């Protein structure tokens, strides 16, 4: 008995459309931080900021409106200006922690034993002893802790300018003024120490807002390498 078999059905190949071809092209994820080079230049970038399609964080760095601007996001904005083994400090660190108005110049600290970074537009460097617990990594950038930041701001900034920044660190970043005083006590020869002590003492006497607490950095530990 002979069994007849049906030939396999021939499936006609559908012509590929431009949409099919476009789907085959790998598309990189949109960057977290949007700079002019990502959108075709400064004019296009400024237009997107003006119409609300982008939200400016600082200088020529923006994010999408749905992106929460956290300390880590602000720190990443500064990353191109922060050399390895240096730390964002002073008023720049205050901006990272609580978003106070920032200066166009980024302040970086190079610890003892680390070479001073080369001069660069938009960056100023200073040397200072740093303890390991006085730094925190935000994103991929090292920043002085809230308490160490408060000490630096209180020591190095005019008190009239420092006072509102210190209050912002308390209200927005949970600064513990008593912990900052302990950090200051480790530095008996620090420039500006008397006025910093007065500022931080006044701050510690004020009622702390709910949720304010200490960030790492009030203890004693080896210096950064």
XYZ file of N, CA and C in Angstrom:
675
model
N 0.851 -1.193 0.000
C 0.000 0.000 0.000
C 0.887 1.245 0.000
N 0.579 2.117 -0.898
C 1.421 3.316 -1.036
C 0.783 4.470 -0.273
N 1.586 5.134 0.587
C 1.101 6.282 1.360
C 1.572 7.558 0.700
N 0.618 8.395 0.410
C 0.955 9.659 -0.226
C 1.224 10.710 0.864
N 2.269 11.420 0.736
C 2.599 12.488 1.701
C 2.459 13.839 1.023
N 1.961 14.772 1.790
C 1.807 16.115 1.268
C 3.150 16.863 1.329
N 3.486 17.537 0.292
C 4.734 18.317 0.342
C 4.600 19.440 1.369
N 5.676 19.798 2.018
C 5.600 20.869 3.018
C 5.113 22.155 2.392
N 4.308 22.874 3.198
C 3.765 24.137 2.697
C 4.889 25.140 2.502
N 4.804 25.852 1.453
C 5.813 26.874 1.168
C 5.346 28.191 1.778
N 6.157 28.713 2.695
C 5.815 29.979 3.352
C 6.493 31.098 2.584
N 5.694 31.945 2.100
C 6.263 33.041 1.324
C 6.960 34.028 2.251
N 8.148 34.419 1.894
C 8.925 35.358 2.698
C 8.369 36.763 2.505
N 8.025 37.408 3.646
C 7.494 38.763 3.571
C 8.635 39.753 3.394
N 8.452 40.637 2.523
C 9.483 41.648 2.303
C 9.669 42.483 3.560
N 10.908 42.711 3.968
C 11.197 43.489 5.171
C 10.979 44.973 4.891
N 10.288 45.595 5.798
C 9.955 47.012 5.655
C 11.013 47.852 6.359
N 11.047 49.155 6.122
C 11.972 50.019 6.857
C 11.786 49.942 8.367
N 10.535 49.723 8.811
C 10.303 49.600 10.251
C 11.006 48.372 10.814
N 10.964 47.243 10.026
C 11.667 46.036 10.472
C 13.159 46.304 10.599
N 13.698 46.977 9.621
C 15.128 47.267 9.643
C 15.489 48.174 10.819
N 14.604 49.132 11.109
C 14.865 50.045 12.221
C 14.861 49.314 13.554
N 13.980 48.298 13.688
C 13.920 47.549 14.943
C 15.185 46.742 15.180
N 15.934 46.449 14.109
C 17.162 45.669 14.247
C 18.337 46.516 14.722
N 18.179 47.815 14.685
C 19.286 48.694 15.055
C 19.308 48.855 16.571
N 20.423 48.478 17.249
C 20.475 48.654 18.710
C 20.486 50.132 19.072
N 19.682 50.478 20.054
C 19.575 51.865 20.496
C 20.113 51.969 21.919
N 21.081 52.846 22.112
C 21.655 53.019 23.454
C 20.636 53.670 24.380
N 20.717 53.297 25.668
C 19.839 53.917 26.652
C 20.121 55.421 26.723
N 19.091 56.182 26.950
C 19.262 57.629 27.092
C 20.120 57.910 28.320
N 21.050 58.870 28.235
C 21.915 59.153 29.387
C 21.123 59.764 30.533
N 21.602 59.500 31.752
C 20.974 60.109 32.921
C 21.151 61.628 32.889
N 22.365 62.051 32.576
C 22.675 63.474 32.483
C 22.754 63.851 31.017
N 22.014 64.873 30.648
C 21.952 65.285 29.244
C 22.786 66.554 29.078
N 23.791 66.475 28.225
C 24.657 67.608 27.928
C 24.423 68.049 26.486
N 24.916 69.220 26.110
C 24.673 69.703 24.747
C 25.060 68.724 23.656
N 26.145 67.988 23.850
C 26.582 67.064 22.802
C 25.608 65.907 22.585
N 24.728 65.676 23.548
C 23.755 64.585 23.398
C 22.560 64.988 22.535
N 22.348 66.294 22.357
C 21.128 66.743 21.672
C 21.418 67.659 20.481
N 22.672 67.664 20.031
C 22.977 68.428 18.826
C 23.568 69.788 19.045
N 23.992 70.100 20.264
C 24.665 71.371 20.494
C 23.994 72.225 21.545
N 24.633 73.344 21.860
C 24.174 74.210 22.948
C 22.837 74.886 22.645
N 22.636 75.256 21.384
C 21.387 75.934 21.050
C 20.203 74.991 21.244
N 20.333 73.754 20.747
C 19.258 72.782 20.908
C 19.040 72.455 22.383
N 20.142 72.332 23.118
C 20.044 72.034 24.553
C 19.315 73.163 25.281
N 19.681 74.396 24.989
C 19.027 75.538 25.642
C 17.549 75.605 25.292
N 17.205 75.283 24.054
C 15.792 75.288 23.655
C 15.007 74.230 24.428
N 15.612 73.045 24.638
C 14.929 71.980 25.371
C 14.735 72.365 26.836
N 15.710 73.058 27.394
C 15.563 73.543 28.779
C 14.479 74.611 28.845
N 14.470 75.501 27.861
C 13.510 76.611 27.859
C 12.067 76.117 27.762
N 11.863 75.060 26.983
C 10.495 74.572 26.810
C 10.087 73.536 27.857
N 11.002 73.184 28.766
C 10.662 72.261 29.846
C 10.890 70.804 29.526
N 11.435 70.502 28.338
C 11.725 69.108 28.006
C 12.917 68.582 28.795
N 13.781 69.494 29.252
C 14.902 69.158 30.120
C 14.892 70.110 31.313
N 15.440 69.649 32.436
C 15.555 70.475 33.636
C 17.043 70.677 33.911
N 17.474 71.927 33.909
C 18.889 72.228 34.129
C 19.263 71.957 35.582
N 20.386 71.270 35.780
C 20.908 71.019 37.126
C 22.016 72.020 37.455
N 22.971 72.153 36.562
C 24.016 73.177 36.703
C 24.722 73.354 35.360
N 25.252 74.546 35.150
C 26.019 74.826 33.946
C 25.342 74.228 32.712
N 26.032 73.287 32.041
C 25.475 72.687 30.825
C 25.046 71.236 31.050
N 24.520 70.949 32.225
C 24.055 69.599 32.558
C 22.577 69.671 32.932
N 21.786 68.787 32.331
C 20.348 68.756 32.613
C 19.893 67.307 32.756
N 18.668 67.138 33.220
C 18.058 65.813 33.317
C 16.655 65.895 32.730
N 16.063 64.736 32.498
C 14.675 64.710 32.048
C 13.759 65.104 33.210
N 12.585 65.644 32.918
C 11.682 66.097 33.997
C 11.285 64.995 34.971
N 11.339 63.740 34.533
C 10.944 62.637 35.406
C 12.079 62.168 36.312
N 13.273 62.721 36.152
C 14.425 62.307 36.948
C 14.489 63.110 38.246
N 14.552 62.418 39.367
C 14.684 63.093 40.658
C 16.118 63.588 40.819
N 16.279 64.854 41.154
C 17.618 65.426 41.336
C 18.058 65.159 42.770
N 18.827 64.096 42.949
C 19.316 63.660 44.247
C 20.764 64.123 44.434
N 21.315 63.986 45.653
C 22.749 64.284 45.825
C 23.637 63.488 44.875
N 23.288 62.236 44.609
C 24.098 61.436 43.694
C 24.072 62.021 42.283
N 22.909 62.497 41.853
C 22.808 63.109 40.522
C 23.649 64.380 40.476
N 23.557 65.209 41.515
C 24.354 66.432 41.536
C 25.846 66.109 41.546
N 26.236 65.083 42.308
C 27.653 64.709 42.342
C 28.133 64.262 40.966
N 27.318 63.490 40.265
C 27.710 63.018 38.939
C 27.880 64.179 37.963
N 27.136 65.258 38.167
C 27.307 66.443 37.315
C 28.736 66.980 37.392
N 29.378 66.803 38.558
C 30.717 67.345 38.777
C 31.820 66.374 38.381
N 31.462 65.129 38.080
C 32.456 64.077 37.872
C 33.574 64.448 36.901
N 33.296 65.082 35.759
C 34.392 65.396 34.839
C 35.443 66.340 35.415
N 35.095 67.070 36.479
C 36.022 68.026 37.075
C 36.704 67.495 38.332
N 36.417 66.243 38.700
C 36.961 65.683 39.947
C 37.984 64.598 39.597
N 39.278 64.893 39.727
C 40.300 63.897 39.395
C 40.285 62.724 40.383
N 40.864 61.594 40.002
C 40.952 60.460 40.921
C 41.660 60.848 42.222
N 41.168 60.289 43.328
C 41.735 60.465 44.661
C 41.545 61.874 45.213
N 40.709 62.665 44.567
C 40.334 63.958 45.135
C 38.867 63.901 45.533
N 38.444 64.880 46.317
C 37.128 64.860 46.941
C 36.458 66.220 46.730
N 35.192 66.209 46.379
C 34.432 67.461 46.297
C 34.241 67.995 47.716
N 34.561 69.270 47.923
C 34.479 69.820 49.272
C 33.905 71.224 49.294
N 33.818 71.795 50.500
C 33.404 73.172 50.683
C 31.998 73.455 50.180
N 31.835 74.619 49.559
C 30.524 75.021 49.064
C 30.031 74.090 47.962
N 30.952 73.515 47.192
C 30.531 72.570 46.157
C 29.904 71.330 46.788
N 30.489 70.862 47.896
C 29.911 69.710 48.591
C 28.563 70.074 49.199
N 28.428 71.305 49.691
C 27.133 71.735 50.231
C 26.072 71.705 49.134
N 26.436 72.137 47.937
C 25.490 72.074 46.812
C 25.100 70.628 46.512
N 26.074 69.726 46.540
C 25.783 68.315 46.288
C 24.788 67.795 47.319
N 25.028 68.087 48.585
C 24.206 67.514 49.649
C 22.792 68.095 49.708
N 22.651 69.400 49.463
C 21.322 69.980 49.690
C 20.876 70.967 48.625
N 21.650 71.135 47.544
C 21.180 71.942 46.437
C 21.184 73.434 46.667
N 21.978 73.934 47.630
C 22.094 75.379 47.790
C 22.672 75.971 46.508
N 22.449 77.250 46.237
C 22.977 77.827 44.994
C 24.461 77.529 44.825
N 24.806 77.016 43.641
C 26.186 76.585 43.437
C 26.996 77.663 42.743
N 28.303 77.580 42.962
C 29.228 78.451 42.270
C 29.623 77.775 40.965
N 30.002 78.569 39.971
C 30.435 77.978 38.702
C 31.738 77.218 38.869
N 32.510 77.565 39.914
C 33.806 76.915 40.147
C 33.615 75.770 41.135
N 34.118 74.599 40.766
C 33.997 73.408 41.610
C 35.225 73.303 42.510
N 34.982 73.127 43.802
C 36.072 73.013 44.772
C 36.379 71.541 45.029
N 37.636 71.158 44.782
C 38.057 69.790 45.067
C 39.182 69.820 46.093
N 39.198 68.826 46.954
C 40.203 68.703 48.007
C 41.120 67.548 47.648
N 42.426 67.808 47.665
C 43.364 66.694 47.495
C 44.005 66.415 48.853
N 43.826 65.182 49.358
C 44.345 64.853 50.692
C 45.865 64.915 50.727
N 46.413 64.922 51.928
C 47.861 64.901 52.097
C 48.425 63.669 51.391
N 49.493 63.872 50.647
C 50.110 62.767 49.924
C 49.605 62.587 48.511
N 48.583 63.346 48.132
C 48.036 63.279 46.764
C 48.457 64.548 46.034
N 48.985 64.382 44.814
C 49.447 65.544 44.054
C 48.301 66.513 43.769
N 48.647 67.772 43.752
C 47.664 68.805 43.428
C 47.216 68.635 41.978
N 45.908 68.625 41.726
C 45.432 68.480 40.349
C 45.923 69.632 39.479
N 46.137 69.397 38.201
C 46.567 70.482 37.315
C 45.487 71.549 37.195
N 45.890 72.780 36.926
C 44.886 73.860 36.779
C 43.901 73.532 35.658
N 42.660 73.888 35.874
C 41.625 73.682 34.862
C 40.521 74.708 35.071
N 40.012 75.209 33.978
C 38.934 76.180 34.063
C 37.719 75.554 34.750
N 37.144 76.274 35.697
C 35.963 75.784 36.397
C 36.266 74.935 37.611
N 37.554 74.872 38.004
C 37.918 74.051 39.168
C 38.977 74.763 39.988
N 38.825 74.685 41.318
C 39.851 75.173 42.227
C 40.193 74.036 43.184
N 41.476 73.885 43.494
C 41.911 72.775 44.348
C 42.586 73.321 45.595
N 42.365 72.632 46.702
C 43.070 72.952 47.943
C 43.435 71.653 48.640
N 44.520 71.704 49.417
C 44.972 70.520 50.144
C 44.456 70.567 51.570
N 44.052 69.406 52.078
C 43.577 69.326 53.459
C 43.664 67.882 53.927
N 43.895 67.707 55.227
C 43.876 66.365 55.805
C 42.437 65.868 55.847
N 42.225 64.652 55.358
C 40.888 64.049 55.348
C 40.954 62.677 55.992
N 40.004 62.402 56.856
C 39.866 61.060 57.417
C 38.909 60.262 56.539
N 39.130 58.970 56.494
C 38.284 58.132 55.636
C 36.790 58.313 55.927
N 36.359 58.302 57.192
C 34.920 58.459 57.447
C 34.381 59.849 57.129
N 35.258 60.781 56.727
C 34.799 62.125 56.391
C 34.471 62.269 54.912
N 34.462 61.161 54.191
C 34.091 61.192 52.783
C 33.004 60.155 52.530
N 32.196 60.409 51.529
C 31.139 59.493 51.140
C 31.115 59.451 49.619
N 30.867 58.274 49.065
C 30.796 58.145 47.611
C 29.351 58.311 47.160
N 29.124 59.274 46.304
C 27.798 59.532 45.738
C 27.896 59.353 44.229
N 27.132 58.402 43.699
C 27.343 58.041 42.305
C 28.704 57.394 42.214
N 29.618 58.014 41.499
C 30.996 57.525 41.436
C 31.967 58.591 41.927
N 31.466 59.567 42.674
C 32.263 60.727 43.067
C 32.397 60.775 44.585
N 33.620 61.024 45.070
C 33.832 61.205 46.505
C 33.487 62.644 46.896
N 32.736 62.765 47.982
C 32.302 64.066 48.490
C 32.526 64.067 49.995
N 32.884 65.206 50.567
C 32.981 65.263 52.023
C 31.599 65.032 52.636
N 31.570 64.387 53.788
C 30.305 64.123 54.463
C 29.629 65.437 54.851
N 28.385 65.333 55.249
C 27.632 66.531 55.625
C 28.339 67.266 56.766
N 28.807 66.532 57.784
C 29.459 67.177 58.922
C 30.784 67.825 58.522
N 31.601 67.117 57.757
C 32.884 67.706 57.331
C 32.622 68.895 56.403
N 31.616 68.785 55.573
C 31.260 69.906 54.706
C 30.892 71.127 55.539
N 30.105 70.920 56.587
C 29.705 72.031 57.454
C 30.922 72.683 58.104
N 31.873 71.874 58.546
C 33.088 72.421 59.170
C 33.857 73.274 58.163
N 34.026 72.775 56.946
C 34.772 73.521 55.934
C 34.064 74.821 55.580
N 32.752 74.762 55.412
C 31.999 75.976 55.083
C 32.112 76.983 56.222
N 31.974 76.524 57.462
C 32.028 77.426 58.611
C 33.413 78.043 58.782
N 34.467 77.295 58.446
C 35.831 77.796 58.626
C 36.265 78.733 57.503
N 35.852 78.440 56.294
C 36.438 79.091 55.122
C 35.548 80.143 54.480
N 34.297 80.265 54.902
C 33.345 81.158 54.246
C 32.938 82.275 55.188
N 32.712 83.441 54.616
C 32.216 84.567 55.408
C 30.978 84.125 56.185
N 30.935 84.413 57.498
C 29.805 83.946 58.314
C 28.434 84.340 57.775
N 28.327 85.509 57.148
C 27.030 85.933 56.602
C 26.581 85.018 55.468
N 27.555 84.475 54.722
C 27.224 83.532 53.649
C 27.122 82.105 54.173
N 27.918 81.800 55.202
C 27.956 80.427 55.713
C 26.687 80.066 56.474
N 26.131 81.021 57.229
C 24.988 80.715 58.104
C 23.805 80.118 57.344
N 23.326 80.712 56.237
C 22.187 80.100 55.536
C 22.523 78.745 54.927
N 23.781 78.551 54.522
C 24.177 77.249 53.978
C 24.144 76.182 55.072
N 24.622 76.536 56.252
C 24.599 75.576 57.368
C 23.160 75.220 57.745
N 22.271 76.219 57.738
C 20.866 75.920 58.038
C 20.266 75.000 56.980
N 20.641 75.215 55.730
C 20.148 74.343 54.663
C 20.666 72.916 54.835
N 21.908 72.782 55.298
C 22.446 71.437 55.540
C 21.677 70.731 56.656
N 21.244 71.497 57.651
C 20.435 70.905 58.723
C 19.076 70.479 58.191
N 18.418 71.385 57.489
C 17.030 71.167 57.080
C 16.894 70.161 55.936
N 17.850 70.150 55.019
C 17.710 69.319 53.818
C 18.606 68.093 53.817
N 19.699 68.133 54.593
C 20.655 67.018 54.538
C 20.855 66.346 55.884
N 20.114 66.771 56.917
C 20.195 66.102 58.213
C 21.478 66.364 58.979
N 22.099 67.520 58.781
C 23.320 67.840 59.506
C 23.093 67.791 61.011
N 23.983 67.096 61.709
C 24.019 67.098 63.170
C 25.107 68.083 63.577
N 24.719 69.260 64.065
C 25.702 70.301 64.382
C 26.655 69.858 65.482
N 26.178 69.052 66.426
C 27.070 68.576 67.502
C 28.130 67.631 66.933
N 27.741 66.805 65.968
C 28.722 65.936 65.327
C 29.738 66.761 64.543
N 29.283 67.840 63.911
C 30.204 68.722 63.196
C 31.192 69.375 64.170
N 30.724 69.734 65.369
C 31.633 70.291 66.371
C 32.686 69.268 66.781
N 32.307 67.991 66.838
C 33.301 66.959 67.168
C 34.342 66.842 66.055
N 33.905 66.974 64.810
C 34.858 66.974 63.696
C 35.804 68.165 63.827
N 35.264 69.322 64.173
C 36.096 70.516 64.343
C 37.091 70.335 65.478
N 36.697 69.643 66.544
C 37.572 69.448 67.695
C 38.821 68.638 67.343
N 38.788 67.878 66.253
C 39.955 67.109 65.825
C 41.023 67.992 65.203
N 40.693 69.252 64.934
C 41.596 70.140 64.194
C 41.847 71.406 65.011
N 42.854 71.334 65.858
C 43.123 72.431 66.791
C 43.716 73.651 66.097
N 44.365 73.467 64.950
C 45.031 74.584 64.280
C 44.293 75.006 63.013
N 43.088 74.612 62.860
C 42.359 74.899 61.625
C 42.101 76.397 61.475
N 42.396 76.924 60.287
C 42.103 78.323 59.994
C 40.603 78.575 60.117
N 40.251 79.643 60.801
C 38.842 79.987 60.963
C 38.129 79.197 62.030
N 38.875 78.500 62.872
C 38.253 77.627 63.872
C 37.364 78.384 64.866
N 37.790 79.544 65.400
C 36.916 80.228 66.378
C 35.561 80.613 65.805
N 35.528 81.181 64.597
C 34.234 81.580 64.051
C 33.397 80.365 63.677
N 34.079 79.286 63.250
C 33.342 78.069 62.935
C 32.696 77.493 64.184
N 33.433 77.526 65.286
C 32.863 77.019 66.544
C 31.649 77.843 66.950
N 31.720 79.155 66.785
C 30.590 80.011 67.150
C 29.374 79.699 66.273
N 29.588 79.557 64.980
C 28.484 79.261 64.067
C 27.838 77.918 64.389
N 28.677 76.902 64.586
C 28.144 75.555 64.825
C 27.513 75.435 66.206
N 28.039 76.186 67.181
C 27.437 76.174 68.518
C 26.040 76.786 68.467
N 25.911 77.920 67.768
C 24.588 78.533 67.617
C 23.632 77.582 66.913
N 24.159 76.876 65.907
C 23.319 75.954 65.149
C 22.875 74.775 66.015
N 23.774 74.284 66.865
C 23.429 73.136 67.706
C 22.414 73.500 68.776
N 22.351 74.791 69.131
C 21.392 75.223 70.149
C 19.986 75.360 69.588
N 19.874 75.484 68.284
C 18.556 75.610 67.663
C 17.867 74.252 67.631
N 16.538 74.204 67.691
C 15.821 72.927 67.631
C 16.094 72.226 66.298
N 16.387 70.938 66.360
C 16.655 70.171 65.140
C 15.345 69.821 64.465
N 15.275 69.933 63.124
C 14.054 69.557 62.418
C 13.833 68.057 62.488
N 12.604 67.581 62.361
C 12.342 66.146 62.412
C 13.143 65.404 61.351
N 13.734 64.282 61.752
C 14.470 63.454 60.803
C 15.918 63.824 60.652
N 16.363 64.922 61.296
C 17.765 65.296 61.177
C 18.616 64.284 61.912
N 19.712 63.904 61.308
C 20.587 62.921 61.922
C 22.007 63.106 61.455
N 22.872 62.219 61.863
C 24.285 62.325 61.531
C 24.609 61.484 60.323
N 25.511 61.986 59.513
C 26.041 61.195 58.414
C 27.406 60.689 58.820
N 27.953 59.669 58.122
C 29.244 59.135 58.515
C 30.306 60.219 58.494
N 31.233 60.165 59.440
C 32.351 61.077 59.338
C 32.734 61.798 60.596
N 32.217 61.416 61.731
C 32.552 62.160 62.931
C 33.661 61.496 63.746
N 34.121 60.343 63.369
C 35.090 59.609 64.173
C 36.508 59.805 63.703
N 37.433 59.142 64.377
C 38.842 59.204 64.035
C 39.225 57.961 63.265
N 39.993 58.146 62.186
C 40.390 57.014 61.355
C 41.608 57.412 60.542
N 42.298 56.446 59.904
C 43.467 56.791 59.091
C 43.103 57.735 57.964
N 44.084 58.531 57.533
C 43.864 59.418 56.433
C 43.689 58.653 55.144
N 43.095 59.343 54.164
C 42.982 58.743 52.833
C 44.375 58.534 52.273
N 44.551 57.468 51.475
C 45.868 57.250 50.880
C 46.150 58.342 49.857
